[in-house]
Short mmCIF file of C-alpha atoms and ligand atoms in Angstrom, two decimals:
data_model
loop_
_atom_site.label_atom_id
_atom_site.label_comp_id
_atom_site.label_asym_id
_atom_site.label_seq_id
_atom_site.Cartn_x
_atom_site.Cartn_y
_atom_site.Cartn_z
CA UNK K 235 148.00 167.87 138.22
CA UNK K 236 149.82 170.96 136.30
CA UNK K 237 152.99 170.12 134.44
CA UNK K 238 156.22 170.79 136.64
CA UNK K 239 159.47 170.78 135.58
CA UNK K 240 163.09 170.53 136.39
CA UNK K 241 165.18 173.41 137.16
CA UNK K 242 168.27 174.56 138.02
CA UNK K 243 168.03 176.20 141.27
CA UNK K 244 171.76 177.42 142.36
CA UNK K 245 174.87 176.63 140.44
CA UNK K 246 178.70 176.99 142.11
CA UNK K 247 182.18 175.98 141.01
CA UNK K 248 185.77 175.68 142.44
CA UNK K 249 188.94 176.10 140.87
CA UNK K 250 192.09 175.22 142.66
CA UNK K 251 194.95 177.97 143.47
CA UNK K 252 197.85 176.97 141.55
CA UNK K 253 197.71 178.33 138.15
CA UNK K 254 200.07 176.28 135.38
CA UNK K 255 200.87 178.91 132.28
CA UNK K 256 202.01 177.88 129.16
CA UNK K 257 205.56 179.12 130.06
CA UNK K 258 205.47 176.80 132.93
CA UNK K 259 204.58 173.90 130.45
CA UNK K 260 207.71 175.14 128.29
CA UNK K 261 209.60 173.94 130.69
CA UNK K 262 208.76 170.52 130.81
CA UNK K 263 207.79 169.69 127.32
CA UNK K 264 209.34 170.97 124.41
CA UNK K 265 206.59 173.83 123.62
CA UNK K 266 205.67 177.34 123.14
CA UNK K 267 203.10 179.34 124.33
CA UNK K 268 202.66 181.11 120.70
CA UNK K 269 201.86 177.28 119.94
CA UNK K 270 199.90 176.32 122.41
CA UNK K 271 197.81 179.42 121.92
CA UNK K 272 197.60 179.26 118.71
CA UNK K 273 196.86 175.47 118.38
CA UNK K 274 193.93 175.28 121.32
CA UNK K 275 193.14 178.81 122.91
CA UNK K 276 194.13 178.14 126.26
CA UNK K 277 196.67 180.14 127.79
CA UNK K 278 196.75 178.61 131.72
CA UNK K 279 195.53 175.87 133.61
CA UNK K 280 194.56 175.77 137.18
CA UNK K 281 196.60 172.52 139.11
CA UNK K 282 195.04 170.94 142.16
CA UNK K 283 197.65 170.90 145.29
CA UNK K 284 199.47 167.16 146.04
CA UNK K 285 197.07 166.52 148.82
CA UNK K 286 194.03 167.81 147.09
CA UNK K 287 191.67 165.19 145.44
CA UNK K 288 188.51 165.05 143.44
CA UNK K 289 186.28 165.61 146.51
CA UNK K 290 188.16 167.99 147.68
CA UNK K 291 187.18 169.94 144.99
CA UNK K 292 183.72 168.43 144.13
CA UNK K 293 182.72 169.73 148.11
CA UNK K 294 183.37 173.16 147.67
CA UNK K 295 181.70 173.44 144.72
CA UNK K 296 178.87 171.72 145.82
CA UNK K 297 178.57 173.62 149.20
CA UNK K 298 178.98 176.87 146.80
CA UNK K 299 175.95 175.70 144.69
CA UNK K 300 173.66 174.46 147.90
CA UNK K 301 174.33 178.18 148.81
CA UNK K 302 173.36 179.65 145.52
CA UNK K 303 170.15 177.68 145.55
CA UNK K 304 169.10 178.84 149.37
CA UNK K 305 169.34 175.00 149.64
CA UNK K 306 171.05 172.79 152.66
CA UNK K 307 172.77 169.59 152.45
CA UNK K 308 169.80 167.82 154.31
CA UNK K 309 167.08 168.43 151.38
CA UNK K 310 169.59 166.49 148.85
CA UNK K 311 168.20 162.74 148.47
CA UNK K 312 170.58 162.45 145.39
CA UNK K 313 174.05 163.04 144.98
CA UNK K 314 175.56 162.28 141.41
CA UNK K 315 179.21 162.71 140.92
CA UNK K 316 180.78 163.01 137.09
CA UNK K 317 184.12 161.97 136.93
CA UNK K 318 187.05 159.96 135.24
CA UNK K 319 189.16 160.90 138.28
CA UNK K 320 187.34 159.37 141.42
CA UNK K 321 189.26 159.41 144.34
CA UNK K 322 189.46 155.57 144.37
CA UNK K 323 188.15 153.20 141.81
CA UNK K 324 186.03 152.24 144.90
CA UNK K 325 183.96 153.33 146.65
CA UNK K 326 182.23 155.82 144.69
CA UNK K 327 183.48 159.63 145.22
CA UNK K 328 179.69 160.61 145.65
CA UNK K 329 179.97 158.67 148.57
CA UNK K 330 182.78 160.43 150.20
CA UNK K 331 181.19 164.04 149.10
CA UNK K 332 177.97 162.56 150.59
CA UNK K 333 179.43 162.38 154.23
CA UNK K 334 181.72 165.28 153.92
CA UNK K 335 178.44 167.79 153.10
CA UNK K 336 176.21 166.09 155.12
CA UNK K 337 173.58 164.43 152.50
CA UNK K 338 171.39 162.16 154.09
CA UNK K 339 171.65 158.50 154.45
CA UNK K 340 168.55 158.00 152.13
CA UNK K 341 170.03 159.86 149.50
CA UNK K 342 171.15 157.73 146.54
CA UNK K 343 174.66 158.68 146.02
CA UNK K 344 176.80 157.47 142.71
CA UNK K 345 179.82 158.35 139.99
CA UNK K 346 178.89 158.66 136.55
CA UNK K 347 181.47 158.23 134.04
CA UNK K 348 180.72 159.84 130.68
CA UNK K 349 183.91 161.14 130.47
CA UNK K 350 183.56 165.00 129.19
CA UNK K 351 180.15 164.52 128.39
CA UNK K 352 179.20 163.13 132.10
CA UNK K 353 177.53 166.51 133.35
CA UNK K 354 175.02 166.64 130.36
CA UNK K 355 174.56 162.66 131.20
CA UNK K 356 174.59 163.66 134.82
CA UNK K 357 171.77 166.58 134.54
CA UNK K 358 169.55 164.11 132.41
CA UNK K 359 169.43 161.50 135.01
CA UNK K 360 168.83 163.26 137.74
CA UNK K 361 165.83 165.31 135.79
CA UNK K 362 164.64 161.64 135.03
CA UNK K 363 164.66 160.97 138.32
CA UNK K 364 163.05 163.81 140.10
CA UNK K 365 160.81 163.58 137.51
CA UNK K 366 159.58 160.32 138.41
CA UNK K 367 158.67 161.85 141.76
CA UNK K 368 160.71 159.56 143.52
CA UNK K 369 163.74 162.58 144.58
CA UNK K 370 162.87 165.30 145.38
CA UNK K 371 166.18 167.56 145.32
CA UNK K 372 169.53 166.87 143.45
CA UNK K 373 173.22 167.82 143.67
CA UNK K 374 174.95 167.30 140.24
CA UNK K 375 179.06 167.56 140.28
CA UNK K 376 181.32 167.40 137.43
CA UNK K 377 184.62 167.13 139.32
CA UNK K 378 188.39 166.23 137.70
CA UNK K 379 191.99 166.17 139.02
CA UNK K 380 193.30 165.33 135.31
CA UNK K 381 196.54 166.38 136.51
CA UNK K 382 196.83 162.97 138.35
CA UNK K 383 196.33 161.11 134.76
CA UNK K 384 198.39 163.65 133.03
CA UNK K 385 201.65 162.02 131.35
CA UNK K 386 203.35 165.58 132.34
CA UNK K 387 206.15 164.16 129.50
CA UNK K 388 203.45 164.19 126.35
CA UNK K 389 203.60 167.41 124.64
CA UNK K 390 200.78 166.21 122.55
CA UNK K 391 197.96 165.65 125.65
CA UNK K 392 199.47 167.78 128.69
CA UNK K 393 198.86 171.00 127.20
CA UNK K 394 195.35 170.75 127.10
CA UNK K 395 194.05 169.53 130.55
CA UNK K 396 193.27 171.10 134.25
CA UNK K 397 191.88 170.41 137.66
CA UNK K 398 188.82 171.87 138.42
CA UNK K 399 184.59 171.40 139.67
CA UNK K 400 181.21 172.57 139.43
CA UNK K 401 178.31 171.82 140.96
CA UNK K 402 174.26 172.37 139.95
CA UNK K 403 171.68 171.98 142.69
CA UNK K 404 168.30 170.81 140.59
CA UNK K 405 164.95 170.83 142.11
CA UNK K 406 161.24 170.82 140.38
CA UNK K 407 159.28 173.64 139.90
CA UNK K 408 155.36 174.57 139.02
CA UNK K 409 156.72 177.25 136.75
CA UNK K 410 155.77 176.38 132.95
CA UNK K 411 158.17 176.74 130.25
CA UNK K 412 161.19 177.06 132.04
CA UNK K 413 164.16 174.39 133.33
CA UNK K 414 165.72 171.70 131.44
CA UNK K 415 163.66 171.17 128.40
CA UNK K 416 165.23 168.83 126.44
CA UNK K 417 168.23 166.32 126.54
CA UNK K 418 170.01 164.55 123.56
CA UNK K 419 173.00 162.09 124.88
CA UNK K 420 174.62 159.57 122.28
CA UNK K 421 178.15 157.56 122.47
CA UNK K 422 180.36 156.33 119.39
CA UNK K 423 181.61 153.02 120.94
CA UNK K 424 183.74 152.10 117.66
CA UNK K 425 186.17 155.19 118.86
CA UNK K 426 187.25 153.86 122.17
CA UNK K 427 190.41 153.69 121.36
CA UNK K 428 191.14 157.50 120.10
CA UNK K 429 191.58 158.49 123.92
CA UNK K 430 191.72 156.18 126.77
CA UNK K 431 193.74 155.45 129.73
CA UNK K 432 195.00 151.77 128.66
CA UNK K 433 195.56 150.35 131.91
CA UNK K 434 194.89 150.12 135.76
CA UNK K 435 190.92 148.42 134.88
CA UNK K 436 190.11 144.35 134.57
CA UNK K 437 191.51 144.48 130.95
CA UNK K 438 195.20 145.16 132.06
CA UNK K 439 195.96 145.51 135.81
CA UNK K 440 198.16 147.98 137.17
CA UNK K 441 201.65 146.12 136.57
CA UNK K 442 205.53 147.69 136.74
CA UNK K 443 205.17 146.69 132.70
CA UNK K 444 201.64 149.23 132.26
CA UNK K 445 203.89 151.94 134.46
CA UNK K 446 206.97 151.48 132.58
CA UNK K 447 204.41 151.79 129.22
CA UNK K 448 203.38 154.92 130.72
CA UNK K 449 199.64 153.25 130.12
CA UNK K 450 198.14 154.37 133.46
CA UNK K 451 198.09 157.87 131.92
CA UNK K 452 195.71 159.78 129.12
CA UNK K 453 196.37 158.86 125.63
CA UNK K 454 195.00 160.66 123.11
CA UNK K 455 194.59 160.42 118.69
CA UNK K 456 194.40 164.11 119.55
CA UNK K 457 193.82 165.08 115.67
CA UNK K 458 190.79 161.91 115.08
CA UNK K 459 189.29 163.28 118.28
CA UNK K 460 189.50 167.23 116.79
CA UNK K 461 187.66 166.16 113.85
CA UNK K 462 185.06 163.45 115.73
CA UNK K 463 184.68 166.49 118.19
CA UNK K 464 183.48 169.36 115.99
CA UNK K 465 181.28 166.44 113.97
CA UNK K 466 179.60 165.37 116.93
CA UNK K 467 178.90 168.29 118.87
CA UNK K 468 177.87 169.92 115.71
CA UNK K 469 175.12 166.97 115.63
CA UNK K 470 174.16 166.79 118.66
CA UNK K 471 173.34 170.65 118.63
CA UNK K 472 171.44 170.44 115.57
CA UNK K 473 169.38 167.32 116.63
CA UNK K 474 168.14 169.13 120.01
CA UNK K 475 166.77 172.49 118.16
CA UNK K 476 165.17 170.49 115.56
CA UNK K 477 163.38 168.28 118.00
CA UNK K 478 162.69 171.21 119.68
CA UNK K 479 161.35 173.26 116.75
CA UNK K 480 164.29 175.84 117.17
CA UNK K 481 166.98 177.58 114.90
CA UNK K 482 170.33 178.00 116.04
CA UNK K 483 169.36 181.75 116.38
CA UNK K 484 166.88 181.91 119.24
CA UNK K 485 169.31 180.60 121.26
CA UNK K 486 171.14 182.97 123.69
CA UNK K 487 174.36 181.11 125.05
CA UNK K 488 175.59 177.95 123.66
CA UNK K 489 177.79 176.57 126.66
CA UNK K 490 180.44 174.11 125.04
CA UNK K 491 182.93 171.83 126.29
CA UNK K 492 185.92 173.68 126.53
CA UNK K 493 188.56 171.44 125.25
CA UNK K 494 190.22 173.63 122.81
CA UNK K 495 189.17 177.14 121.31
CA UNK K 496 189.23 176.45 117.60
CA UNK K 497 186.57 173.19 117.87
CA UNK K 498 184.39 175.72 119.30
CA UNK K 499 184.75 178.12 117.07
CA UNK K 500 184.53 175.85 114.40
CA UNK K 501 181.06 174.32 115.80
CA UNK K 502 180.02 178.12 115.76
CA UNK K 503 181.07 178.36 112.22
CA UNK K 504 178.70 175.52 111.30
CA UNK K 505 175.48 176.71 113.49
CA UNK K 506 176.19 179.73 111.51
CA UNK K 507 176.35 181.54 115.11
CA UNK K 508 179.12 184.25 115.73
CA UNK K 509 181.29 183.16 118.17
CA UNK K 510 180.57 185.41 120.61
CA UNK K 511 177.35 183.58 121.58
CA UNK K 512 179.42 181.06 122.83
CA UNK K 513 180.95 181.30 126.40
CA UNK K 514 184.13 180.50 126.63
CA UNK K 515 186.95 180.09 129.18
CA UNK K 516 189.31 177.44 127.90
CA UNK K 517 191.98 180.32 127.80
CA UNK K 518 192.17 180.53 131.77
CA UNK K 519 191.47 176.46 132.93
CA UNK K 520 191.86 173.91 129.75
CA UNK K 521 189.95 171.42 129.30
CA UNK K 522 188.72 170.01 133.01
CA UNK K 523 186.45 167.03 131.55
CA UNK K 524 183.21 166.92 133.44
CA UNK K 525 183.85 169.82 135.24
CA UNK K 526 184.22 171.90 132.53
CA UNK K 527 180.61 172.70 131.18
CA UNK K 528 179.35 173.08 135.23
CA UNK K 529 182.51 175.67 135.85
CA UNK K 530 181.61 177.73 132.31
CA UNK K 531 177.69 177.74 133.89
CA UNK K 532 178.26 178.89 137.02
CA UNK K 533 180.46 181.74 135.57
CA UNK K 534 177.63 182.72 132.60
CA UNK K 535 175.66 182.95 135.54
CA UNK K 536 177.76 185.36 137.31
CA UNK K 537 178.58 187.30 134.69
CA UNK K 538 175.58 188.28 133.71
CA UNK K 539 175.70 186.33 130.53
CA UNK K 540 172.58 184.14 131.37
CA UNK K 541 169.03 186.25 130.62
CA UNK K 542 165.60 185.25 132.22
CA UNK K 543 163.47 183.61 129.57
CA UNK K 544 166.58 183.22 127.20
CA UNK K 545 167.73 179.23 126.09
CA UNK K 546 170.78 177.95 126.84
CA UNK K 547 172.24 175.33 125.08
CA UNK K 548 174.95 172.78 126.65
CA UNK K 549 177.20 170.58 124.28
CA UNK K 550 179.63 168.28 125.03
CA UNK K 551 181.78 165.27 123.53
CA UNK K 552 184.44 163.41 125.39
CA UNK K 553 186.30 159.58 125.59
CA UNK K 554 183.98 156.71 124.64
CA UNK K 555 183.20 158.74 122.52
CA UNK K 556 180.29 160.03 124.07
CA UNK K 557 178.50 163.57 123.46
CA UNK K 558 175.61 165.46 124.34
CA UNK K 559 173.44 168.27 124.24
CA UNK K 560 170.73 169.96 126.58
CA UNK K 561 168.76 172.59 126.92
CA UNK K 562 167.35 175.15 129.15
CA UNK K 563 165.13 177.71 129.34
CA UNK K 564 165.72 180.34 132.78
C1 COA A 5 196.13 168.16 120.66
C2 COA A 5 195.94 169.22 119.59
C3 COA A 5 195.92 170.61 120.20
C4 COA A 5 197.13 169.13 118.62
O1 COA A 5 196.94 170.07 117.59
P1 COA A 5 197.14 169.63 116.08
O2 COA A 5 196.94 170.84 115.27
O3 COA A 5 196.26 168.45 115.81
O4 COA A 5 198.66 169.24 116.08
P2 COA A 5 199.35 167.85 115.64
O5 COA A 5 199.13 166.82 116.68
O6 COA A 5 198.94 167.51 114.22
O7 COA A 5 200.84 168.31 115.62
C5 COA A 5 201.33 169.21 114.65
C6 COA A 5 202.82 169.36 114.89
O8 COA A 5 203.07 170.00 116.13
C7 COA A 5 203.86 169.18 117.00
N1 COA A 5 203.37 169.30 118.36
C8 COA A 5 202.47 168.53 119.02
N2 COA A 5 202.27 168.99 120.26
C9 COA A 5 203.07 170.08 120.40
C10 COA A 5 203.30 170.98 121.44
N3 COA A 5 202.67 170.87 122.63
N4 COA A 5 204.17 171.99 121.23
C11 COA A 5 204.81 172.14 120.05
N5 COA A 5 204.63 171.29 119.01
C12 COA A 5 203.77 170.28 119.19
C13 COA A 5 203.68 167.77 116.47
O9 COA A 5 204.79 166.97 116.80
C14 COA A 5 203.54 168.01 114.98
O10 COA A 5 204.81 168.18 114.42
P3 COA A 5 205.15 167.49 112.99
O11 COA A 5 204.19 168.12 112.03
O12 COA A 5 206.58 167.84 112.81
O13 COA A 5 204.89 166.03 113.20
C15 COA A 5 194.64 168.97 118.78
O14 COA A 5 194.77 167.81 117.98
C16 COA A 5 193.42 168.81 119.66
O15 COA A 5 193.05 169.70 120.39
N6 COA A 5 192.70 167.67 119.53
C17 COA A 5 191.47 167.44 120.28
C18 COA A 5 191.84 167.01 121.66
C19 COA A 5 190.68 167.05 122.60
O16 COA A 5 189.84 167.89 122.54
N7 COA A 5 190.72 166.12 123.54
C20 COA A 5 189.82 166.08 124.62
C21 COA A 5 188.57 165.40 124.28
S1 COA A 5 187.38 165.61 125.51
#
């Protein structure tokens, strides 16, 4: 039987309305948008409306993606939701996306929580599993209402984060040479710590002490993670193109987590790449965890930024610390 691969067949992504500027953030924290700017790129952040949730948003970007594939809800037999913002801790937000797009019952249908990194973890599982033969067609979602774990008094973490989702629809094809070609995922379990949400999970229950602590929200070691960030991504890019006998070079769009402009550029800096091979669009939606790398693909897509034949390499870190790196060939 010839070799077939995994492929990204359609790719969509959903932003909600609101848009949060830095001057808007002045108001609530003591900041600047000169600082803010200057300190992570971003200039705005899109905010998801009061009665808009995760699946909200993790629908219409999958419906979006179904469309860009030529696909329909009824081929998907799995449905894998990245997140750190499910609706509920239970049951699974995949589940609720399942119903509302119309998946099939025999579709598996889970959350994955990688944090930042959990599209990269997402796209390797399901190309493990439709390349066992056992699916056939998958829906990947990276999906986030950070707003709702936001401590909206922290000058130091609610700069930097945003609501947001995209979606990938990934199928096989007979095609050789193209579609995902490689994946590299890792995790740094020592740095749990450096950004967590302490409370609300078996360790320490949602109490009136954890909400008076403030603990149900993000905390971040925002300048550990910085420096962890650039390290790891840097790695995790180099370890992919030397397993795949490649030099920074031949790639032609590195897609990074956008969590703040100068760790990108730095990681540029190191590949010895100029920046400008590197998409970017943490100046118009922060960093939106999981949905971050899926949004920034669907829009290299659109733009024109993605060639046929050309690699593309996805990176990503996030809380755990877990990172990853993957790449395809269109
Ligand atoms: C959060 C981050 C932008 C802060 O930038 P930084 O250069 O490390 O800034 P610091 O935290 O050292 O703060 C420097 C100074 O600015 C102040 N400051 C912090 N936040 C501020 C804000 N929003 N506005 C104005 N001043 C601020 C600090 O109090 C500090 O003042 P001091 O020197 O008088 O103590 C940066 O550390 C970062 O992006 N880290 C990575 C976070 C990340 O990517 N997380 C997601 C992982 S997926």
């Amino acid at each position: 039987m010839p070799a077939r691969s995994t492929v990204i067949l359609g790719t969509g992504a959903y932003a909600p309305e609101r848009v949060l500027t830095n001057h808007d953030l002045s108001r609530l924290v003591d900041t600047s948008d000169e600082w803010i700017r200057a300190r992570s790129g971003i200039r705005e952040r899109r905010i998801a409306a009061a009665d808009e949730a995760t699946s909200d948003m993790a629908v219409h970007a999958g419906r979006r993606a179904l469309a860009d594939a030529g696909a329909v809800a009824s081929e998907i037999d799995l449905l894998i939701v990245a997140t750190v913002t499910p609706d509920h801790p239970m049951p699974a937000t995949a589940c609720i996306v399942q119903h509302r797009l119309g998946v099939p019952t025999q579709a598996a249908c889970f959350d994955l929580n990688a944090a930042c990194s959990g599209f990269i973890y997402g796209l390797d599982i399901a190309c493990a599993m439709l390349g066992s033969g056992r699916h056939k067609k998958a829906l990947v979602i990276g999906a986030e209402k950070l707003s709702s774990i936001v401590d909206w008094k922290d000058r130091g973490t609610c700069l930097l984060f945003g609501d947001g989702a995209g979606a990938v629809v990934v199928g096989m094809s007979a095609k050789p040479g193209i579609g995902l070609i490689g994946t590299r995922l890792g995790a740094l379990g020592e740095n749990t710590g450096l950004l967590q949400i302490p409370a609300g999970g078996s360790r320490t229950p949602t109490s009136p002490k954890s909400i008076a602590r403030g603990d149900h929200f993000i905390k971040m070691k925002g300048k550990e993670v910085f420096k962890l960030a650039v390290r790891l991504m840097e790695e995790a890019a180099r370890d992919i193109l030397e397993q795949h006998g490649l030099a920074a070079n031949q790639i032609g769009l590195v897609i990074p987590h956008q969590a703040n402009l100068r760790i990108i550029e730095a990681i540029a800096q190191y590949l010895e790449l100029p920046v400008d091979r590197f998409f970017v669009n943490v100046d118009r939606y922060g960093n939106t965890s999981s949905a971050s790398i899926p949004i920034a693909l669907d829009e290299a897509r659109l733009t024109g930024r993605i060639k046929p034949g050309e690699l593309t390499l996805l990176v990503a870190f996030g809380a755990g610390l877990t990172y990853g790196s993957a790449l395809i060939r269109w």
